[in-house]
PDB file of C-alpha atoms in Angstrom:
ATOM      1  CA  MET H  22       0.000   0.000   0.000  1.00 46.00           C
ATOM      2  CA  ARG H  23       1.575   3.260  -1.126  1.00 49.00           C
ATOM      3  CA  ARG H  24       1.064   6.380   0.939  1.00 63.00           C
ATOM      4  CA  SER H  25       2.815   9.709   0.986  1.00 77.00           C
ATOM      5  CA  LEU H  26       5.749  10.298   3.303  1.00 82.00           C
ATOM      6  CA  PRO H  27       4.177  13.388   4.961  1.00 83.00           C
ATOM      7  CA  GLY H  28       0.909  11.498   5.409  1.00 83.00           C
ATOM      8  CA  ASN H  29       2.608   8.600   7.170  1.00 88.00           C
ATOM      9  CA  LEU H  30       4.586  10.980   9.378  1.00 90.00           C
ATOM     10  CA  VAL H  31       1.283  12.540  10.454  1.00 87.00           C
ATOM     11  CA  ARG H  32      -0.274   9.107  11.029  1.00 88.00           C
ATOM     12  CA  GLY H  33       2.664   8.143  13.231  1.00 90.00           C
ATOM     13  CA  ALA H  34       2.440  11.429  15.130  1.00 89.00           C
ATOM     14  CA  LEU H  35      -1.263  10.842  15.809  1.00 85.00           C
ATOM     15  CA  ILE H  36      -0.510   7.369  17.172  1.00 86.00           C
ATOM     16  CA  GLY H  37       2.292   8.767  19.337  1.00 85.00           C
ATOM     17  CA  VAL H  38       0.099  11.545  20.724  1.00 81.00           C
ATOM     18  CA  VAL H  39      -2.765   9.279  21.789  1.00 78.00           C
ATOM     19  CA  GLU H  40      -0.396   6.745  23.355  1.00 75.00           C
ATOM     20  CA  THR H  41       0.408   9.378  25.994  1.00 73.00           C
ATOM     21  CA  VAL H  42      -3.269   9.605  26.991  1.00 70.00           C
ATOM     22  CA  PRO H  43      -4.655   6.981  29.403  1.00 65.00           C
ATOM     23  CA  GLY H  44      -7.675   5.279  27.875  1.00 62.00           C
ATOM     24  CA  VAL H  45      -6.930   5.976  24.208  1.00 67.00           C
ATOM     25  CA  SER H  46      -5.353   3.255  22.074  1.00 72.00           C
ATOM     26  CA  GLY H  47      -2.731   3.815  19.411  1.00 79.00           C
ATOM     27  CA  GLY H  48      -4.065   0.684  17.746  1.00 78.00           C
ATOM     28  CA  THR H  49      -7.429   2.419  17.387  1.00 75.00           C
ATOM     29  CA  VAL H  50      -5.780   5.308  15.540  1.00 81.00           C
ATOM     30  CA  ALA H  51      -3.884   2.883  13.299  1.00 84.00           C
ATOM     31  CA  LEU H  52      -7.214   1.275  12.399  1.00 79.00           C
ATOM     32  CA  VAL H  53      -8.879   4.630  11.745  1.00 76.00           C
ATOM     33  CA  VAL H  54      -6.117   5.883   9.434  1.00 80.00           C
ATOM     34  CA  GLY H  55      -5.991   2.567   7.575  1.00 80.00           C
ATOM     35  CA  ILE H  56      -2.543   1.194   8.409  1.00 85.00           C
ATOM     36  CA  TYR H  57      -3.258  -1.347  11.174  1.00 83.00           C
ATOM     37  CA  ASP H  58      -2.888  -4.510   9.064  1.00 82.00           C
ATOM     38  CA  GLU H  59       0.298  -3.225   7.429  1.00 87.00           C
ATOM     39  CA  LEU H  60       1.900  -2.375  10.778  1.00 86.00           C
ATOM     40  CA  ILE H  61       1.041  -5.742  12.350  1.00 84.00           C
ATOM     41  CA  ASN H  62       2.224  -7.702   9.312  1.00 85.00           C
ATOM     42  CA  SER H  63       5.417  -5.652   9.073  1.00 87.00           C
ATOM     43  CA  ALA H  64       6.167  -6.140  12.759  1.00 84.00           C
ATOM     44  CA  GLY H  65       5.566  -9.866  12.322  1.00 84.00           C
ATOM     45  CA  HIS H  66       8.072 -10.069   9.470  1.00 86.00           C
ATOM     46  CA  VAL H  67      10.653  -8.103  11.486  1.00 86.00           C
ATOM     47  CA  VAL H  68      10.247 -10.610  14.325  1.00 83.00           C
ATOM     48  CA  SER H  69      10.538 -13.518  11.862  1.00 85.00           C
ATOM     49  CA  ALA H  70      13.646 -11.959  10.306  1.00 86.00           C
ATOM     50  CA  GLY H  71      15.306 -11.773  13.711  1.00 84.00           C
ATOM     51  CA  ARG H  72      14.377 -15.363  14.485  1.00 81.00           C
ATOM     52  CA  ARG H  73      15.749 -16.640  11.165  1.00 83.00           C
ATOM     53  CA  LEU H  74      18.960 -14.683  11.709  1.00 83.00           C
ATOM     54  CA  LEU H  75      19.453 -16.256  15.132  1.00 81.00           C
ATOM     55  CA  THR H  76      18.259 -19.809  14.530  1.00 78.00           C
ATOM     56  CA  GLY H  77      18.365 -20.424  10.775  1.00 71.00           C
ATOM     57  CA  PRO H  78      18.114 -22.251   8.495  1.00 74.00           C
ATOM     58  CA  ASP H  79      19.584 -20.138   5.686  1.00 78.00           C
ATOM     59  CA  ARG H  80      20.137 -17.164   7.967  1.00 81.00           C
ATOM     60  CA  SER H  81      21.066 -14.625   5.307  1.00 84.00           C
ATOM     61  CA  ALA H  82      18.398 -15.660   2.801  1.00 83.00           C
ATOM     62  CA  GLY H  83      15.729 -15.888   5.495  1.00 82.00           C
ATOM     63  CA  LEU H  84      16.615 -12.452   6.824  1.00 86.00           C
ATOM     64  CA  ARG H  85      16.355 -10.874   3.367  1.00 86.00           C
ATOM     65  CA  GLU H  86      13.129 -12.718   2.591  1.00 88.00           C
ATOM     66  CA  HIS H  87      11.261 -11.409   5.634  1.00 87.00           C
ATOM     67  CA  LEU H  88      12.710  -7.888   5.543  1.00 89.00           C
ATOM     68  CA  ALA H  89      11.612  -7.603   1.907  1.00 90.00           C
ATOM     69  CA  ARG H  90       8.006  -8.146   3.036  1.00 89.00           C
ATOM     70  CA  VAL H  91       8.045  -5.227   5.481  1.00 89.00           C
ATOM     71  CA  HIS H  92       6.077  -2.152   4.366  1.00 88.00           C
ATOM     72  CA  TRP H  93       9.064   0.151   4.883  1.00 91.00           C
ATOM     73  CA  ARG H  94       7.387   3.098   3.126  1.00 90.00           C
ATOM     74  CA  ILE H  95       4.808   3.015   5.899  1.00 90.00           C
ATOM     75  CA  VAL H  96       6.784   1.725   8.887  1.00 90.00           C
ATOM     76  CA  VAL H  97       9.760   4.119   8.804  1.00 92.00           C
ATOM     77  CA  PRO H  98       7.819   7.412   8.643  1.00 93.00           C
ATOM     78  CA  VAL H  99       5.198   6.141  11.098  1.00 92.00           C
ATOM     79  CA  VAL H 100       7.876   5.214  13.655  1.00 91.00           C
ATOM     80  CA  LEU H 101       9.634   8.560  13.144  1.00 94.00           C
ATOM     81  CA  GLY H 102       6.341  10.409  13.555  1.00 92.00           C
ATOM     82  CA  MET H 103       5.539   8.467  16.732  1.00 90.00           C
ATOM     83  CA  ALA H 104       8.964   9.170  18.237  1.00 88.00           C
ATOM     84  CA  ALA H 105       8.781  12.880  17.403  1.00 89.00           C
ATOM     85  CA  ALA H 106       5.298  13.175  18.904  1.00 87.00           C
ATOM     86  CA  LEU H 107       6.245  11.289  22.067  1.00 82.00           C
ATOM     87  CA  LEU H 108       9.300  13.472  22.637  1.00 82.00           C
ATOM     88  CA  THR H 109       7.477  16.750  22.019  1.00 84.00           C
ATOM     89  CA  VAL H 110       3.985  16.286  23.469  1.00 78.00           C
ATOM     90  CA  ALA H 111       4.471  13.918  26.422  1.00 69.00           C
ATOM     91  CA  GLY H 112       4.793  16.842  28.845  1.00 74.00           C
ATOM     92  CA  PRO H 113       1.952  19.057  27.526  1.00 82.00           C
ATOM     93  CA  VAL H 114      -0.492  16.166  27.125  1.00 74.00           C
ATOM     94  CA  SER H 115       0.252  14.930  30.637  1.00 70.00           C
ATOM     95  CA  HIS H 116      -0.435  18.452  31.921  1.00 79.00           C
ATOM     96  CA  LEU H 117      -3.785  18.649  30.098  1.00 81.00           C
ATOM     97  CA  VAL H 118      -4.865  15.218  31.333  1.00 75.00           C
ATOM     98  CA  GLU H 119      -4.045  16.249  34.913  1.00 78.00           C
ATOM     99  CA  THR H 120      -5.586  19.733  34.825  1.00 85.00           C
ATOM    100  CA  GLN H 121      -8.621  19.067  32.585  1.00 86.00           C
ATOM    101  CA  PRO H 122      -9.405  15.374  33.130  1.00 85.00           C
ATOM    102  CA  VAL H 123     -13.172  15.537  32.565  1.00 89.00           C
ATOM    103  CA  LEU H 124     -12.928  17.581  29.381  1.00 89.00           C
ATOM    104  CA  MET H 125     -10.116  15.444  27.962  1.00 85.00           C
ATOM    105  CA  ARG H 126     -11.950  12.190  28.714  1.00 86.00           C
ATOM    106  CA  ALA H 127     -15.046  13.566  26.991  1.00 91.00           C
ATOM    107  CA  LEU H 128     -13.019  14.537  23.923  1.00 86.00           C
ATOM    108  CA  PHE H 129     -11.454  11.099  23.592  1.00 81.00           C
ATOM    109  CA  PHE H 130     -14.729   9.340  24.437  1.00 87.00           C
ATOM    110  CA  GLY H 131     -16.212  10.900  21.324  1.00 87.00           C
ATOM    111  CA  MET H 132     -13.181   9.956  19.243  1.00 80.00           C
ATOM    112  CA  VAL H 133     -13.185   6.294  20.288  1.00 79.00           C
ATOM    113  CA  LEU H 134     -16.980   5.999  19.997  1.00 86.00           C
ATOM    114  CA  ALA H 135     -16.840   7.270  16.419  1.00 84.00           C
ATOM    115  CA  SER H 136     -13.979   4.845  15.684  1.00 78.00           C
ATOM    116  CA  ILE H 137     -15.897   1.699  16.642  1.00 82.00           C
ATOM    117  CA  GLY H 138     -17.426   1.471  13.199  1.00 79.00           C
ATOM    118  CA  VAL H 139     -13.982   1.029  11.611  1.00 76.00           C
ATOM    119  CA  PRO H 140     -13.199  -2.574  12.690  1.00 81.00           C
ATOM    120  CA  LEU H 141     -16.890  -3.423  12.341  1.00 83.00           C
ATOM    121  CA  ARG H 142     -16.779  -2.309   8.699  1.00 81.00           C
ATOM    122  CA  LEU H 143     -13.519  -4.181   8.136  1.00 77.00           C
ATOM    123  CA  ALA H 144     -15.146  -7.342   9.541  1.00 84.00           C
ATOM    124  CA  GLY H 145     -17.722  -7.298   6.741  1.00 79.00           C
ATOM    125  CA  GLY H 146     -20.845  -9.444   6.629  1.00 74.00           C
ATOM    126  CA  GLY H 147     -23.815  -9.188   8.937  1.00 76.00           C
ATOM    127  CA  LEU H 148     -24.069  -9.257  12.707  1.00 81.00           C
ATOM    128  CA  GLY H 149     -25.621 -12.633  13.435  1.00 86.00           C
ATOM    129  CA  PRO H 150     -25.905 -14.191  16.911  1.00 89.00           C
ATOM    130  CA  ARG H 151     -22.403 -15.704  16.875  1.00 90.00           C
ATOM    131  CA  ALA H 152     -20.819 -12.467  15.684  1.00 90.00           C
ATOM    132  CA  LEU H 153     -22.654 -10.528  18.398  1.00 92.00           C
ATOM    133  CA  LEU H 154     -21.408 -13.068  20.953  1.00 94.00           C
ATOM    134  CA  VAL H 155     -17.785 -12.391  19.931  1.00 92.00           C
ATOM    135  CA  VAL H 156     -18.301  -8.624  20.193  1.00 92.00           C
ATOM    136  CA  ALA H 157     -20.033  -8.954  23.575  1.00 94.00           C
ATOM    137  CA  ALA H 158     -17.382 -11.279  25.043  1.00 95.00           C
ATOM    138  CA  ALA H 159     -14.547  -8.961  24.002  1.00 91.00           C
ATOM    139  CA  ALA H 160     -16.454  -5.939  25.330  1.00 92.00           C
ATOM    140  CA  VAL H 161     -16.969  -7.571  28.730  1.00 93.00           C
ATOM    141  CA  LEU H 162     -13.279  -8.532  28.914  1.00 87.00           C
ATOM    142  CA  ALA H 163     -12.169  -4.976  28.142  1.00 82.00           C
ATOM    143  CA  PHE H 164     -14.718  -3.508  30.574  1.00 88.00           C
ATOM    144  CA  VAL H 165     -13.408  -5.687  33.401  1.00 85.00           C
ATOM    145  CA  LEU H 166      -9.755  -4.889  32.625  1.00 77.00           C
ATOM    146  CA  VAL H 167     -10.286  -1.126  32.603  1.00 75.00           C
ATOM    147  CA  SER H 168     -12.334  -1.243  35.816  1.00 82.00           C
ATOM    148  CA  ILE H 169      -9.290  -2.220  37.916  1.00 76.00           C
ATOM    149  CA  PRO H 170      -8.430   0.660  40.304  1.00 75.00           C
ATOM    150  CA  PRO H 171      -5.056   2.375  39.753  1.00 69.00           C
ATOM    151  CA  THR H 172      -2.116   1.821  42.078  1.00 65.00           C
ATOM    152  CA  THR H 173       1.122   3.610  42.909  1.00 60.00           C
ATOM    153  CA  VAL H 174       4.345   1.597  43.056  1.00 60.00           C
ATOM    154  CA  ALA H 175       8.087   2.225  42.969  1.00 61.00           C
ATOM    155  CA  PRO H 176       9.478   1.647  39.455  1.00 68.00           C
ATOM    156  CA  ALA H 177      11.666  -1.399  40.141  1.00 77.00           C
ATOM    157  CA  PRO H 178      13.676  -2.511  37.060  1.00 85.00           C
ATOM    158  CA  LEU H 179      11.894  -5.856  36.654  1.00 83.00           C
ATOM    159  CA  LEU H 180       8.509  -4.162  37.023  1.00 79.00           C
ATOM    160  CA  VAL H 181       9.420  -1.626  34.324  1.00 85.00           C
ATOM    161  CA  VAL H 182      10.304  -4.448  31.902  1.00 87.00           C
ATOM    162  CA  LEU H 183       7.110  -6.391  32.670  1.00 82.00           C
ATOM    163  CA  ALA H 184       4.978  -3.245  32.464  1.00 80.00           C
ATOM    164  CA  ALA H 185       6.429  -2.408  29.053  1.00 86.00           C
ATOM    165  CA  MET H 186       5.612  -5.917  27.815  1.00 83.00           C
ATOM    166  CA  VAL H 187       1.989  -5.405  28.849  1.00 74.00           C
ATOM    167  CA  ALA H 188       1.840  -1.854  27.481  1.00 77.00           C
ATOM    168  CA  VAL H 189       3.131  -2.772  24.023  1.00 79.00           C
ATOM    169  CA  SER H 190       0.564  -5.565  23.880  1.00 71.00           C
ATOM    170  CA  ALA H 191      -2.128  -2.942  24.463  1.00 67.00           C
ATOM    171  CA  LEU H 192      -0.551  -0.700  21.817  1.00 68.00           C
ATOM    172  CA  LEU H 193      -1.130  -3.480  19.288  1.00 72.00           C
ATOM    173  CA  LEU H 194      -4.764  -4.032  20.319  1.00 71.00           C
ATOM    174  CA  PRO H 195      -7.301  -1.335  19.404  1.00 68.00           C
ATOM    175  CA  GLY H 196      -9.457  -0.458  22.400  1.00 62.00           C
ATOM    176  CA  LEU H 197      -6.803  -1.188  25.009  1.00 65.00           C
ATOM    177  CA  SER H 198      -4.529   1.680  25.975  1.00 68.00           C
ATOM    178  CA  GLY H 199      -0.912   1.118  26.931  1.00 73.00           C
ATOM    179  CA  SER H 200      -0.945   4.365  28.909  1.00 71.00           C
ATOM    180  CA  PHE H 201      -4.061   3.243  30.774  1.00 66.00           C
ATOM    181  CA  LEU H 202      -2.482  -0.066  31.760  1.00 70.00           C
ATOM    182  CA  LEU H 203       0.639   1.792  32.918  1.00 76.00           C
ATOM    183  CA  LEU H 204      -1.624   4.005  35.025  1.00 68.00           C
ATOM    184  CA  THR H 205      -3.308   0.916  36.476  1.00 64.00           C
ATOM    185  CA  ILE H 206       0.006  -0.489  37.738  1.00 67.00           C
ATOM    186  CA  GLY H 207       1.318   2.910  38.843  1.00 68.00           C
ATOM    187  CA  LEU H 208       3.952   3.537  36.165  1.00 77.00           C
ATOM    188  CA  TYR H 209       2.217   6.108  33.968  1.00 75.00           C
ATOM    189  CA  GLN H 210       3.731   9.227  35.558  1.00 74.00           C
ATOM    190  CA  PRO H 211       7.239   7.709  35.984  1.00 82.00           C
ATOM    191  CA  THR H 212       7.248   6.693  32.307  1.00 83.00           C
ATOM    192  CA  LEU H 213       6.092  10.104  31.043  1.00 79.00           C
ATOM    193  CA  ARG H 214       8.656  11.767  33.300  1.00 81.00           C
ATOM    194  CA  ALA H 215      11.403   9.496  31.936  1.00 85.00           C
ATOM    195  CA  VAL H 216      10.465  10.465  28.366  1.00 81.00           C
ATOM    196  CA  ASP H 217      10.254  14.161  29.225  1.00 78.00           C
ATOM    197  CA  GLU H 218      13.597  14.113  31.085  1.00 83.00           C
ATOM    198  CA  LEU H 219      15.324  11.588  28.763  1.00 85.00           C
ATOM    199  CA  ASP H 220      16.067   9.149  31.599  1.00 87.00           C
ATOM    200  CA  LEU H 221      18.095   6.719  29.467  1.00 90.00           C
ATOM    201  CA  GLY H 222      18.352   4.003  32.129  1.00 90.00           C
ATOM    202  CA  TYR H 223      14.587   3.810  32.616  1.00 90.00           C
ATOM    203  CA  LEU H 224      13.940   4.084  28.877  1.00 91.00           C
ATOM    204  CA  ALA H 225      16.401   1.259  28.109  1.00 93.00           C
ATOM    205  CA  LEU H 226      14.520  -1.063  30.483  1.00 92.00           C
ATOM    206  CA  PHE H 227      11.192   0.025  29.016  1.00 91.00           C
ATOM    207  CA  PHE H 228      12.287  -0.576  25.420  1.00 90.00           C
ATOM    208  CA  LEU H 229      13.671  -3.988  26.409  1.00 91.00           C
ATOM    209  CA  GLY H 230      10.278  -4.977  27.773  1.00 90.00           C
ATOM    210  CA  ALA H 231       8.497  -3.488  24.766  1.00 87.00           C
ATOM    211  CA  GLY H 232      10.663  -5.527  22.409  1.00 84.00           C
ATOM    212  CA  LEU H 233       9.991  -8.739  24.315  1.00 84.00           C
ATOM    213  CA  GLY H 234       6.268  -8.028  24.395  1.00 82.00           C
ATOM    214  CA  MET H 235       6.172  -7.354  20.680  1.00 79.00           C
ATOM    215  CA  VAL H 236       7.873 -10.673  19.891  1.00 78.00           C
ATOM    216  CA  VAL H 237       5.307 -12.549  21.983  1.00 76.00           C
ATOM    217  CA  VAL H 238       2.166 -10.729  20.820  1.00 76.00           C
ATOM    218  CA  VAL H 239       2.743  -9.607  17.257  1.00 75.00           C
ATOM    219  CA  LYS H 240       3.075 -13.075  15.701  1.00 75.00           C
ATOM    220  CA  GLY H 241      -0.220 -14.137  17.220  1.00 77.00           C
ATOM    221  CA  LEU H 242      -1.952 -11.048  15.887  1.00 76.00           C
ATOM    222  CA  GLN H 243      -0.400 -11.519  12.459  1.00 73.00           C
ATOM    223  CA  TRP H 244      -1.688 -15.098  12.330  1.00 81.00           C
ATOM    224  CA  LEU H 245      -5.182 -14.041  13.433  1.00 82.00           C
ATOM    225  CA  LEU H 246      -5.379 -11.256  10.854  1.00 76.00           C
ATOM    226  CA  HIS H 247      -4.405 -13.667   8.069  1.00 79.00           C
ATOM    227  CA  ARG H 248      -6.383 -16.715   9.136  1.00 85.00           C
ATOM    228  CA  HIS H 249      -9.398 -15.255  10.967  1.00 86.00           C
ATOM    229  CA  HIS H 250      -9.661 -11.662   9.807  1.00 83.00           C
ATOM    230  CA  ARG H 251     -13.406 -11.300  10.386  1.00 89.00           C
ATOM    231  CA  ILE H 252     -13.516 -12.758  13.886  1.00 89.00           C
ATOM    232  CA  THR H 253     -10.420 -10.716  14.825  1.00 84.00           C
ATOM    233  CA  MET H 254     -12.076  -7.490  13.700  1.00 84.00           C
ATOM    234  CA  LEU H 255     -15.256  -8.398  15.578  1.00 90.00           C
ATOM    235  CA  ALA H 256     -13.190  -8.983  18.728  1.00 88.00           C
ATOM    236  CA  LEU H 257     -11.397  -5.648  18.248  1.00 82.00           C
ATOM    237  CA  THR H 258     -14.795  -3.963  17.939  1.00 86.00           C
ATOM    238  CA  GLY H 259     -15.774  -5.418  21.301  1.00 88.00           C
ATOM    239  CA  LEU H 260     -12.488  -4.390  22.921  1.00 82.00           C
ATOM    240  CA  MET H 261     -12.991  -0.795  21.800  1.00 80.00           C
ATOM    241  CA  LEU H 262     -16.602  -0.804  22.978  1.00 87.00           C
ATOM    242  CA  GLY H 263     -15.795  -2.164  26.436  1.00 87.00           C
ATOM    243  CA  ALA H 264     -12.811   0.147  26.859  1.00 79.00           C
ATOM    244  CA  LEU H 265     -15.099   3.198  26.543  1.00 86.00           C
ATOM    245  CA  ARG H 266     -15.731   2.715  30.258  1.00 87.00           C
ATOM    246  CA  THR H 267     -12.373   4.240  31.111  1.00 79.00           C
ATOM    247  CA  LEU H 268     -13.159   7.381  29.076  1.00 82.00           C
ATOM    248  CA  TRP H 269     -16.511   8.121  30.735  1.00 89.00           C
ATOM    249  CA  PRO H 270     -16.004  11.791  31.659  1.00 90.00           C
ATOM    250  CA  TRP H 271     -17.525  11.655  35.140  1.00 90.00           C
ATOM    251  CA  GLN H 272     -15.661   9.269  37.453  1.00 88.00           C
ATOM    252  CA  LEU H 273     -13.671   9.251  40.683  1.00 84.00           C
ATOM    253  CA  GLU H 274      -9.941   8.575  41.000  1.00 77.00           C
ATOM    254  CA  ASP H 275     -10.696   4.946  41.906  1.00 78.00           C
ATOM    255  CA  ARG H 276     -12.654   4.719  38.597  1.00 79.00           C
ATOM    256  CA  THR H 277     -16.100   4.680  40.182  1.00 85.00           C
ATOM    257  CA  LEU H 278     -18.519   5.931  37.526  1.00 88.00           C
ATOM    258  CA  LEU H 279     -20.739   8.936  38.258  1.00 88.00           C
ATOM    259  CA  ALA H 280     -23.790  10.459  36.588  1.00 89.00           C
ATOM    260  CA  PRO H 281     -23.295  13.570  34.407  1.00 88.00           C
ATOM    261  CA  ALA H 282     -23.050  16.696  36.528  1.00 84.00           C
ATOM    262  CA  GLY H 283     -22.105  20.362  36.355  1.00 82.00           C
ATOM    263  CA  ASP H 284     -21.569  21.798  32.895  1.00 85.00           C
ATOM    264  CA  TRP H 285     -22.394  18.492  31.224  1.00 89.00           C
ATOM    265  CA  TRP H 286     -23.146  20.234  27.937  1.00 91.00           C
ATOM    266  CA  VAL H 287     -19.497  21.329  27.704  1.00 92.00           C
ATOM    267  CA  GLN H 288     -18.386  17.702  27.891  1.00 92.00           C
ATOM    268  CA  LEU H 289     -21.065  16.791  25.347  1.00 93.00           C
ATOM    269  CA  LEU H 290     -19.668  19.383  22.944  1.00 95.00           C
ATOM    270  CA  ALA H 291     -16.138  18.062  23.542  1.00 92.00           C
ATOM    271  CA  ALA H 292     -17.282  14.508  22.768  1.00 92.00           C
ATOM    272  CA  ALA H 293     -19.017  15.732  19.608  1.00 94.00           C
ATOM    273  CA  ALA H 294     -15.835  17.550  18.567  1.00 92.00           C
ATOM    274  CA  GLY H 295     -13.780  14.398  19.109  1.00 85.00           C
ATOM    275  CA  ALA H 296     -16.213  12.341  17.045  1.00 88.00           C
ATOM    276  CA  ALA H 297     -16.129  14.974  14.291  1.00 89.00           C
ATOM    277  CA  VAL H 298     -12.321  14.749  14.124  1.00 81.00           C
ATOM    278  CA  VAL H 299     -12.489  10.990  13.559  1.00 78.00           C
ATOM    279  CA  VAL H 300     -15.224  11.308  10.938  1.00 82.00           C
ATOM    280  CA  LEU H 301     -13.099  13.919   9.149  1.00 81.00           C
ATOM    281  CA  LEU H 302     -10.036  11.645   9.247  1.00 71.00           C
ATOM    282  CA  LEU H 303     -12.051   8.763   7.807  1.00 72.00           C
ATOM    283  CA  ALA H 304     -13.456  10.969   5.052  1.00 77.00           C
ATOM    284  CA  VAL H 305     -10.008  12.282   4.111  1.00 70.00           C
ATOM    285  CA  ASP H 306      -8.558   8.766   4.086  1.00 65.00           C
ATOM    286  CA  ALA H 307     -11.392   7.455   1.895  1.00 69.00           C
ATOM    287  CA  ARG H 308     -11.011  10.366  -0.512  1.00 72.00           C
ATOM    288  CA  THR H 309      -7.251   9.818  -0.690  1.00 62.00           C
ATOM    289  CA  ARG H 310      -7.741   6.136  -1.532  1.00 59.00           C
ATOM    290  CA  ALA H 311     -10.273   7.022  -4.220  1.00 65.00           C
ATOM    291  CA  ARG H 312      -8.010   9.675  -5.762  1.00 64.00           C
ATOM    292  CA  THR H 313      -4.930   7.450  -5.825  1.00 53.00           C
ATOM    293  CA  GLY H 314      -6.810   4.373  -7.032  1.00 52.00           C
ATOM    294  CA  HIS H 315      -6.196   2.290  -3.896  1.00 49.00           C
ATOM    295  CA  GLY H 316      -8.835  -0.136  -2.740  1.00 49.00           C
ATOM    296  CA  SER H 317     -10.513  -0.317   0.608  1.00 51.00           C
ATOM    297  CA  PRO H 318      -8.583  -1.696   3.596  1.00 49.00           C
ATOM    298  CA  GLU H 319     -10.560  -4.930   3.265  1.00 49.00           C
ATOM    299  CA  GLU H 320      -9.490  -5.386  -0.341  1.00 48.00           C
ATOM    300  CA  LEU H 321      -5.900  -4.407   0.366  1.00 43.00           C
ATOM    301  CA  ALA H 322      -5.626  -7.023   3.095  1.00 45.00           C
ATOM    302  CA  GLY H 323      -6.153  -9.730   0.487  1.00 44.00           C
ATOM    303  CA  VAL H 324      -7.093 -12.234   3.163  1.00 44.00           C
ATOM    304  CA  GLU H 325      -8.999 -15.452   2.726  1.00 44.00           C
ATOM    305  CA  ASP H 326     -11.039 -15.909   5.866  1.00 45.00           C
ATOM    306  CA  PRO H 327     -11.959 -19.505   6.705  1.00 46.00           C
ATOM    307  CA  ASP H 328     -13.579 -18.726  10.053  1.00 46.00           C
ATOM    308  CA  PRO H 329     -17.256 -19.662  10.615  1.00 42.00           C
ATOM    309  CA  PHE H 330     -18.400 -16.123  11.399  1.00 43.00           C
ATOM    310  CA  ARG H 331     -18.487 -15.044   7.740  1.00 45.00           C
TER     311      ARG H 331
END
């Protein structure tokens, strides 16, 4: 899939920005801007290339074979855009989340709600009883995960590595937020501070854990997207739906949900603005595909789906 360099830089920056916000998933943004499948498949081939290099057989040929399948025109600018966004907005976004939590949650609630239709559209077909069961099961799982109260812990080295493994898994799954899971185990603020202050020791441990987590998770996701694309997209729809719980604007610090109060109409406007941004992004992406002659994300995936939910 060919995309412009500036466009992919912007897509990466958007993913990087939302990964600093608890409750918003970078995987959701990747789905919305149409590069989720390419990123997962590319990451899978990078992992396979490393494995072939270490274990063989035909180390050199295997390495070249898998690296040739990586969508470098997408991956490189997206990664650069993510890194630039993380380094420049981690501090300001953290400040906004702390000082305007209700307004920010409302904004992102609208964005994620408007995004739910993306994996549902990519799933294709109707919503029969079995498909609804998949969506409901994934939604309940996400709802339970994001209902866990946050904690505060000292950032021990082993904990940082394990937390990064969990966070990168969430990065790869739309609906689950790596930042939110870091907040749950008490490492959200230490991680943002390490990025803002360039704490290389902490960041080295974090990237080690992220790399390990990616190796474990990405191959499974790659297999699911190729073999069971429809059921995977239905499950991702449910994950995004259940994870909306964490973005409900009115809640206590222990994540107890409250009824709308105060200037609720301001939060409603913020949610509407967030939804409008996503709708605009989807419209621009669709128009770009039409102008350049590229097919829909479903067609570009080129996946034969043998699962029984078709």
